[in-house]
Short mmCIF file of C-alpha atoms and ligand atoms in Angstrom, two decimals:
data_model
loop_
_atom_site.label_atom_id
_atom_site.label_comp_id
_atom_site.label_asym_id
_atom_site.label_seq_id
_atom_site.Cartn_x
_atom_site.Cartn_y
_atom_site.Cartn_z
CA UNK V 1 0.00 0.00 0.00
CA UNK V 2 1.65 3.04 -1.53
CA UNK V 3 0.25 5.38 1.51
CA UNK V 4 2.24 3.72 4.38
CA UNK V 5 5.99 4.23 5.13
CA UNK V 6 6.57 0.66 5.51
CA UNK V 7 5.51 -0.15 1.38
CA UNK V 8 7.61 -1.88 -1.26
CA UNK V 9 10.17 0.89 -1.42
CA UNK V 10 11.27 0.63 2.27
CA UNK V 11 14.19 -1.82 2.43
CA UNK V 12 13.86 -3.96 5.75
CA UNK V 13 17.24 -3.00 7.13
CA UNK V 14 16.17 0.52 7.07
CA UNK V 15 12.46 -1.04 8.90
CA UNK V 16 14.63 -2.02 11.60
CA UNK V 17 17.20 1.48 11.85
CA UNK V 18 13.86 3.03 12.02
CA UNK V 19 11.61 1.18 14.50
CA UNK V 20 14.81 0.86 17.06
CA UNK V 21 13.10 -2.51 18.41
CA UNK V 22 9.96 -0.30 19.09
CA UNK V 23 7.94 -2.68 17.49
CA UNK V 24 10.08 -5.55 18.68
CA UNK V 25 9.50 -4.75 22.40
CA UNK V 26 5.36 -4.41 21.89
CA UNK V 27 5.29 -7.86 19.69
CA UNK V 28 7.42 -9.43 23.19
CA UNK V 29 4.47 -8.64 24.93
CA UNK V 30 1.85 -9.52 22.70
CA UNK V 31 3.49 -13.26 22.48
CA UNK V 32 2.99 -13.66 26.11
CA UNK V 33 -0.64 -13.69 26.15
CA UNK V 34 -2.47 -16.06 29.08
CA UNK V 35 -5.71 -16.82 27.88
CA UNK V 36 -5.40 -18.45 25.53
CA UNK V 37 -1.40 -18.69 25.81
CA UNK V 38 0.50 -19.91 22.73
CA UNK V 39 1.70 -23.21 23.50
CA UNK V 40 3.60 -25.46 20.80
CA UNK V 41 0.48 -26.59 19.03
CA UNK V 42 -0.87 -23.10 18.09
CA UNK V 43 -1.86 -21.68 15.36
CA UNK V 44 -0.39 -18.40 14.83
CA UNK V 45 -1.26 -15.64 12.18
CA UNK V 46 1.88 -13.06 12.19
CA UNK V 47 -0.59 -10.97 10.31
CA UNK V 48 1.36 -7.81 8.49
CA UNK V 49 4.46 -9.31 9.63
CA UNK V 50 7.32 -6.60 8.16
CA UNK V 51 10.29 -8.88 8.41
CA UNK V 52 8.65 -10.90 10.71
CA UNK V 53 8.91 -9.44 14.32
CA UNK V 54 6.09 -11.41 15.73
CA UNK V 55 7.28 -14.33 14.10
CA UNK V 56 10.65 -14.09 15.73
CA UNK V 57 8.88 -13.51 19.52
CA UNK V 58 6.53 -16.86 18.88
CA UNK V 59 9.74 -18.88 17.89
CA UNK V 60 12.00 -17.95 21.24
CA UNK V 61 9.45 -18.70 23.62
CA UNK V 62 8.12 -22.34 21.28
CA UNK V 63 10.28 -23.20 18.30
CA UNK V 64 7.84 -26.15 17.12
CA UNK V 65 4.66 -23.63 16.87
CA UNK V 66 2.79 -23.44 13.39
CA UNK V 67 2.79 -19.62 11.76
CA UNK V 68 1.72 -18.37 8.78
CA UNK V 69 3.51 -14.69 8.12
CA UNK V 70 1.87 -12.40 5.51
CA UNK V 71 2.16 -8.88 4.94
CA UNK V 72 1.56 -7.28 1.51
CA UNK V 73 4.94 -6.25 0.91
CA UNK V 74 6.70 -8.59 -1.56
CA UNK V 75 10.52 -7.70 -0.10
CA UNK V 76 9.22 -8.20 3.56
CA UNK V 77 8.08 -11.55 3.38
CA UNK V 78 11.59 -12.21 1.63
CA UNK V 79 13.13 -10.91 4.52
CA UNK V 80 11.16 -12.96 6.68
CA UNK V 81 11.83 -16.25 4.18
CA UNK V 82 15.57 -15.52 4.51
CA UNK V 83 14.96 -15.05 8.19
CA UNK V 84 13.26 -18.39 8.38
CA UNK V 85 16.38 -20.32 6.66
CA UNK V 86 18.98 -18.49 8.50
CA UNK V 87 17.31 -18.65 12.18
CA UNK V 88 16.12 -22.69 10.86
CA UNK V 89 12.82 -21.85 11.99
CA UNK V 90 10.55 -24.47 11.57
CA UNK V 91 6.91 -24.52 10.65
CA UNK V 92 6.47 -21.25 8.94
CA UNK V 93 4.79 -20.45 6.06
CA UNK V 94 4.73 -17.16 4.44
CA UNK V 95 2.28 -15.81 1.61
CA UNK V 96 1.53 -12.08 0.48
CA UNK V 97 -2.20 -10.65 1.75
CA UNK V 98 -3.98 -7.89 2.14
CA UNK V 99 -4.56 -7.72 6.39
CA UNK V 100 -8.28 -6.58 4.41
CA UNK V 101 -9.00 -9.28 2.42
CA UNK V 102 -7.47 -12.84 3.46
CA UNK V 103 -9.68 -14.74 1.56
CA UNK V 104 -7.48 -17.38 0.87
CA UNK V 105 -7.85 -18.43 4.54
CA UNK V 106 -10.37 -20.50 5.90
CA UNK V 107 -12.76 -19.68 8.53
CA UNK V 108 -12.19 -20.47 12.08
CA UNK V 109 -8.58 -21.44 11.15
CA UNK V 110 -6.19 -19.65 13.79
CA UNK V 111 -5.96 -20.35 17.57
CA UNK V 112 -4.20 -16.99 17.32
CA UNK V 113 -3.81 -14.05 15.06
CA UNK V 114 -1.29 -11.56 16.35
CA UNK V 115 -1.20 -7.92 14.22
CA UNK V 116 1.51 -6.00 15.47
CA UNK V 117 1.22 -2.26 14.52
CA UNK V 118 -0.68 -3.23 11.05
CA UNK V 119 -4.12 -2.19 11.14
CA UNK V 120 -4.09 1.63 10.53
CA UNK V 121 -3.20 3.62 7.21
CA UNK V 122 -3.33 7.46 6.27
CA UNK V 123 -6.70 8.40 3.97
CA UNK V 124 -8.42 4.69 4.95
CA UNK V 125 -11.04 4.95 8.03
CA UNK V 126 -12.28 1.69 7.29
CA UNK V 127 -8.70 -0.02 7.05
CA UNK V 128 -9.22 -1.16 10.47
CA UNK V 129 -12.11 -2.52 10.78
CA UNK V 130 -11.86 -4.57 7.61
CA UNK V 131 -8.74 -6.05 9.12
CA UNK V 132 -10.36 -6.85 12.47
CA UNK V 133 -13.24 -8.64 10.75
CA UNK V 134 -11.37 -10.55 9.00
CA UNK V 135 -9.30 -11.40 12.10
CA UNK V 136 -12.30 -12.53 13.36
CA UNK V 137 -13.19 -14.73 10.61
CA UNK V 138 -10.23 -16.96 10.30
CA UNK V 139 -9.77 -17.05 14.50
CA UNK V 140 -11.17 -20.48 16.04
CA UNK V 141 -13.45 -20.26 18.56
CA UNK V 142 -11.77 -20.04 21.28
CA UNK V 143 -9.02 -18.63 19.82
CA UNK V 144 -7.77 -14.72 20.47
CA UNK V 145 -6.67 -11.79 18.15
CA UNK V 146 -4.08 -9.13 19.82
CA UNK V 147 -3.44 -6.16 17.93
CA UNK V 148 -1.41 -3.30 18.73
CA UNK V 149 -1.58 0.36 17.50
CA UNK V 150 0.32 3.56 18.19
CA UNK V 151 -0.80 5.97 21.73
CA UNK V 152 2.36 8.41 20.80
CA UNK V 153 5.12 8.56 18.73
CA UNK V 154 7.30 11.28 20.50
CA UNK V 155 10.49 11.15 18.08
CA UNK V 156 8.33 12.36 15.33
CA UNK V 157 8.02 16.03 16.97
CA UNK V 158 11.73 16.11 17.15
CA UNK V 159 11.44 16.00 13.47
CA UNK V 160 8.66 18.55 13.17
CA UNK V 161 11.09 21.21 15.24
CA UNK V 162 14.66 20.51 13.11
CA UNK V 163 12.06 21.32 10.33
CA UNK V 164 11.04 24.43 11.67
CA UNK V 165 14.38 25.77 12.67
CA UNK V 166 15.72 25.05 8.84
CA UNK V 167 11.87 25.97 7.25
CA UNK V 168 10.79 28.64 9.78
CA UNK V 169 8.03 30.21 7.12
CA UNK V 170 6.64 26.37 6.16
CA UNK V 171 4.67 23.57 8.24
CA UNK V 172 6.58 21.02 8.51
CA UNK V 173 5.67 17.31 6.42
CA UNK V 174 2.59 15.72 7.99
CA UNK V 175 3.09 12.47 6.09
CA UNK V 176 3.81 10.70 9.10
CA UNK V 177 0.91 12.60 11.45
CA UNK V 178 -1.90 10.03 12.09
CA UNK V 179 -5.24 11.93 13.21
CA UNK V 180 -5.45 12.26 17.46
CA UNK V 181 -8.06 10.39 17.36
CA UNK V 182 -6.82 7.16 15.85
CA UNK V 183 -3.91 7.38 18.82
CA UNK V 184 -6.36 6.72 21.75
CA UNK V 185 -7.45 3.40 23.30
CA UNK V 186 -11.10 4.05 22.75
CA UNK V 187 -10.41 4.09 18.77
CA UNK V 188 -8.47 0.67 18.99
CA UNK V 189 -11.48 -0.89 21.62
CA UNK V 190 -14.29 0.54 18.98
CA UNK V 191 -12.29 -1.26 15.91
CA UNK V 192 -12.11 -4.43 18.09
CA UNK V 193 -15.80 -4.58 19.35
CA UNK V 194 -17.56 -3.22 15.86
CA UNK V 195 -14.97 -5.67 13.70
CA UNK V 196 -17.19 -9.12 15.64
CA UNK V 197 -15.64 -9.34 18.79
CA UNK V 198 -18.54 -7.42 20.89
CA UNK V 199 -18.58 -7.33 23.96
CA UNK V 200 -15.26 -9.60 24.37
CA UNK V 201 -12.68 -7.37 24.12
CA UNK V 202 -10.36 -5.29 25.97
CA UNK V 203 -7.48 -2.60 25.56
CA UNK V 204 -4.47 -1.25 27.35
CA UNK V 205 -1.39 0.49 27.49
CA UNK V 206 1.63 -1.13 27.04
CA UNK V 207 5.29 1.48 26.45
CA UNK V 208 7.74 0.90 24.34
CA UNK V 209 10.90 2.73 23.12
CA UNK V 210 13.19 3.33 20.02
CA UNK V 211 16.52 2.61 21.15
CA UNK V 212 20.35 2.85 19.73
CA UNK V 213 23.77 2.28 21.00
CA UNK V 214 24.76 6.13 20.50
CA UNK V 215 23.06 8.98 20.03
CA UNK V 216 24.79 9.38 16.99
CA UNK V 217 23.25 5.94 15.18
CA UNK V 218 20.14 7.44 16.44
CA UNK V 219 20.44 10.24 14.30
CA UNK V 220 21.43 8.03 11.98
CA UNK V 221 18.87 5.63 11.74
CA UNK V 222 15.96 8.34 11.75
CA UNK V 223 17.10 9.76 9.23
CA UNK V 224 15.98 6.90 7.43
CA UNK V 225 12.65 8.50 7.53
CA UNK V 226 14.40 12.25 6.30
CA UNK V 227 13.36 11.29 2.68
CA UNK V 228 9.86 11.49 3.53
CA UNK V 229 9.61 14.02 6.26
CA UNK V 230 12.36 16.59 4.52
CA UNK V 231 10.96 16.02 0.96
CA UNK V 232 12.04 18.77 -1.27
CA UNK V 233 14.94 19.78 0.73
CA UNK V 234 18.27 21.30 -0.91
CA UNK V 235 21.71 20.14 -0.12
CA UNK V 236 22.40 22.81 2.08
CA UNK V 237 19.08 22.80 4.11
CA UNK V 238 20.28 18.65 4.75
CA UNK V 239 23.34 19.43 5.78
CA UNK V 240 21.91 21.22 8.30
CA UNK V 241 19.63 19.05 9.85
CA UNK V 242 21.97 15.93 12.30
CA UNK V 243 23.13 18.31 13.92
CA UNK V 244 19.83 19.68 14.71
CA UNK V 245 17.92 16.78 14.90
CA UNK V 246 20.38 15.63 17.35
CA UNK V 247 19.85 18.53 19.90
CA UNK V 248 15.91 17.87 19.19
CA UNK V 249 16.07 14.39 19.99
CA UNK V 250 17.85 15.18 23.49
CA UNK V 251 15.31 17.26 24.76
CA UNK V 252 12.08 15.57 24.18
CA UNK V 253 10.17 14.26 27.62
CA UNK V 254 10.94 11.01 27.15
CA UNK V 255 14.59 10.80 25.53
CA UNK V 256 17.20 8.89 28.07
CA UNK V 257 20.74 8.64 28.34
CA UNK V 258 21.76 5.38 29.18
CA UNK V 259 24.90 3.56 31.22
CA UNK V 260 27.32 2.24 28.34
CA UNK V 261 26.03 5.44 25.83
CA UNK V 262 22.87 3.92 24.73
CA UNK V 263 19.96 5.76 23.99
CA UNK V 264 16.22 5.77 24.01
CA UNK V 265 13.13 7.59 23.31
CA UNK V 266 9.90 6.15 25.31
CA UNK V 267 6.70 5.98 23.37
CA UNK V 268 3.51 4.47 24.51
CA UNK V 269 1.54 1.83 22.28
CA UNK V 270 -2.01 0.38 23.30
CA UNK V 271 -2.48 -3.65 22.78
CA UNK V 272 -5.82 -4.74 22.72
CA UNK V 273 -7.32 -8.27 22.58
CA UNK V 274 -10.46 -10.02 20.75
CA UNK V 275 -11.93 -12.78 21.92
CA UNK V 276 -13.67 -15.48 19.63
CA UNK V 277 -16.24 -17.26 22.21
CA UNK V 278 -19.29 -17.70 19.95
CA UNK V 279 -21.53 -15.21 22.07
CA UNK V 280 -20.05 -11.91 20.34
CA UNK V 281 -23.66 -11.09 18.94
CA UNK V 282 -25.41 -11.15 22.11
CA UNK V 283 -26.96 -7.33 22.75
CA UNK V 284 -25.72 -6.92 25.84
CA UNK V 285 -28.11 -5.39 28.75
C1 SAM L 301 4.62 -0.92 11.11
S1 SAM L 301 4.94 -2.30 10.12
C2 SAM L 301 4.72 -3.59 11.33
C3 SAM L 301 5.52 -4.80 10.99
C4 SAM L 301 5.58 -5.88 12.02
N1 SAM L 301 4.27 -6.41 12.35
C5 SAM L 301 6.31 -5.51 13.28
O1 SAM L 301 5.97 -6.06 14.32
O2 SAM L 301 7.25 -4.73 13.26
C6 SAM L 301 3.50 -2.41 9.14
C7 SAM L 301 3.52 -3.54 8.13
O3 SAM L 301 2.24 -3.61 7.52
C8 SAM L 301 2.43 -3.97 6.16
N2 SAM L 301 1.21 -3.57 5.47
C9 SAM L 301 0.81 -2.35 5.13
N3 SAM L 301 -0.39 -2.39 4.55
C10 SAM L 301 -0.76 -3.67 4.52
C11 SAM L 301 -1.90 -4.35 4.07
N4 SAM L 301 -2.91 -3.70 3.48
N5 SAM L 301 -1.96 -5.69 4.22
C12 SAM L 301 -0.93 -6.37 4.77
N6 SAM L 301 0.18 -5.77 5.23
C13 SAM L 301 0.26 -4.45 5.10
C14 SAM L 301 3.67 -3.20 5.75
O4 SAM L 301 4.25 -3.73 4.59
C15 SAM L 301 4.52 -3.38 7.00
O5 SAM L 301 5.31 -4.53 6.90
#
């Protein structure tokens, strides 16, 4: 999908200098759900898998568990194919789908399906909920969705400001901004109840952080995402901005110096889980 950063275009080495394990930290969590907990004979849906983060969590904690990784991104599911055959993970599958349309699965198919940051895109309001019914299609009775979705991304405004300083007369690039709305807990608990799930379902928060070794591969690695949020910019104007950026990054609330030189920028995500128990259209009372 041409709208999201993460499309064809983005090469997965630069997916992982730009999420800083953000993602990798949220899909930890996700794995380590109780009821019902993934246990070796699963069924697991890494659904928009990227290079397969998700994918990766399931396998540490049960190598032998059955997953099927898709995403719609041709070069991610390579990456997760090469992933597979380096790492000798066993029983994974991969195929290319639309998180909207995975009509090529069965009903009632997955113990679990685990979306990890994958069910929102720009100029789409019904992106989500076309992804969470479908979710709750191919889930077993039984069986659980957990989804995850952005509460803040605070490096982004560090952006916004080198932007300002270098573009003082122009609003900085909003390619990135997703609407307030989207970003609270009652939008992700609304997609998960309306998409089939009802009444069984529940949200909460969950932080997370982009980290680095340095400061300086911090700078580095966002400025992965300078292309997009610095479109247009001259020569000059980019030479400008590490520097910048750099002071930026330092002062935001939740940017931390760590022992060693390490870095990190908190940021807080919201997980929320369906439930597939067969009573879902009961009206409640
Ligand atoms: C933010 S990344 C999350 C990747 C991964 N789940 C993780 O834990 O890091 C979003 C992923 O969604 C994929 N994607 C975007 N639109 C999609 C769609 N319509 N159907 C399936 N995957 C999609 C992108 O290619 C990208 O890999």
């Amino acid at each position: 999908m041409s709208t999201s950063i993460f499309s064809k275009t983005a090469s997965t080495s630069n997916y992982e200098r730009m999420t800083g394990n953000c993602t990798r930290i949220v899909a930890a969590e996700m794995v380590r759900i109780k009821s019902p907990s993934i246990t070796s004979s699963s069924y697991v849906l890494d659904n928009a898998c990227g290079p397969g983060i998700v994918t990766e969590q399931v396998k540490l904690l049960h190598p032998e568990t059955k997953i099927l990784a898709t995403d719609l991104s041709p070069s991610m599911i390579e990456e997760v194919q090469k992933r597979t055959e380096n790492d000798k993970w066993t029983n994974v599958k991969t195929d290319t789908l639309d998180v909207r349309d995975l009509s090529k699965l069965a009903d009632n198919t997955f113990t679990h399906v685990l979306t990890n940051m994958g069910i929102y895109v720009p100029n789409d309001p019904n992106f989500a909920l076309q992804a969470i019914k479908e979710m709750y299609r191919i889930l077993r009775i039984g069986g659980a969705a957990v989804t995850s979705m952005w509460a803040d991304r605070v490096w982004l405004s560090a952006f916004s400001k080198t932007a300002m300083m270098i573009r003082p007369h122009e609003e900085p690039s909003n390619m990135l901004r997703m609407d307030p709305e989207v970003l609270r807990g009652s939008w992700l608990l609304k997609q998960i109840e309306d998409g089939g799930f009802g009444n069984n379902a529940e949200v909460r928060p969950f932080a997370t952080s982009v980290s680095a070794t340095s400061l300086e591969e911090l700078v580095e690695n966002m400025m992965v995402a300078a292309p997009l949020l610095l479109k247009g910019y001259d020569e000059e104007e980019l030479s400008r901005v590490k520097p910048i950026l750099k002071e930026e990054l330092t002062k935001l609330r939740t940017y931390e110096a760590l022992e060693g030189g390490a870095v990190r920028i908190g940021m807080k995500s919201w997980i929320g889980v369906g439930w597939k128990k067969g009573d879902e259209k009961e009206v409640p009372l």
